[in-house]
Coordinates of C-alpha atoms in Angstrom, one line a residue:
E166 CA 54.3 -4.4 11.1
L167 CA 54.5 -4.5 15.5
W168 CA 58.2 -3.8 15.0
N169 CA 57.9 -0.3 12.7
H170 CA 54.6 0.7 14.6
S171 CA 55.0 -0.9 18.5
D172 CA 53.1 2.2 19.7
K173 CA 50.1 1.4 17.9
Y174 CA 50.1 -2.0 20.2
E175 CA 49.0 -2.1 23.8
N176 CA 51.0 -4.1 25.6
K177 CA 49.7 -7.3 25.2
V178 CA 49.7 -11.0 23.2
Y179 CA 48.6 -11.0 19.6
T180 CA 47.8 -13.7 17.5
L181 CA 49.1 -14.3 14.0
P182 CA 47.6 -14.6 10.6
K183 CA 48.4 -18.0 9.4
H184 CA 50.4 -17.4 6.2
L185 CA 52.5 -15.1 8.3
D186 CA 52.6 -18.1 11.6
E187 CA 53.1 -20.3 9.0
Q188 CA 56.1 -18.0 7.8
V189 CA 57.2 -18.3 11.4
A190 CA 57.2 -21.8 11.2
R191 CA 59.2 -22.4 8.5
L192 CA 62.4 -20.5 9.4
H193 CA 62.1 -22.2 12.6
L194 CA 62.4 -25.1 10.7
A195 CA 65.4 -24.2 8.8
K196 CA 67.5 -22.2 11.7
I197 CA 67.1 -26.1 13.3
G198 CA 68.0 -27.9 9.9
V199 CA 64.7 -29.7 9.1
E200 CA 64.0 -28.8 5.4
L201 CA 60.2 -29.3 3.3
T202 CA 59.4 -30.4 0.7
E203 CA 57.0 -28.5 -1.5
L204 CA 53.4 -30.0 -2.1
S205 CA 52.7 -30.6 -6.0
Q206 CA 49.8 -29.4 -7.4
E207 CA 48.0 -32.6 -7.5
Q208 CA 48.4 -32.8 -3.4
A209 CA 47.3 -29.6 -2.7
D210 CA 44.1 -30.6 -4.7
Y211 CA 43.5 -33.5 -3.3
I212 CA 43.9 -31.5 0.2
G213 CA 42.3 -28.8 -0.7
V214 CA 44.8 -26.2 -0.3
P215 CA 46.5 -23.8 -2.1
K216 CA 49.9 -25.1 -3.3
E217 CA 51.9 -22.3 -1.5
G218 CA 49.9 -22.3 1.3
P219 CA 48.7 -21.5 4.0
F220 CA 47.2 -25.5 5.0
K221 CA 45.6 -25.6 8.2
P222 CA 42.4 -23.1 9.3
E223 CA 42.1 -20.1 10.5
H224 CA 41.6 -21.3 14.0
Y225 CA 43.9 -23.9 13.9
R226 CA 46.9 -22.9 15.4
Y227 CA 50.5 -24.9 16.0

């Protein structure tokens, strides 16, 4: 979005939605050779998050 429509945005810091923030983090981990395991449905239910994420509340920052 920002890359394709840069004329619509001021030059400032923007906060990504949590699902995009986690996607960027996941891509970074792959670049440094880290592999994440997937939550089982039982684990996701236990901690109260969707199996595919996001895994942290919207206000949480990495």
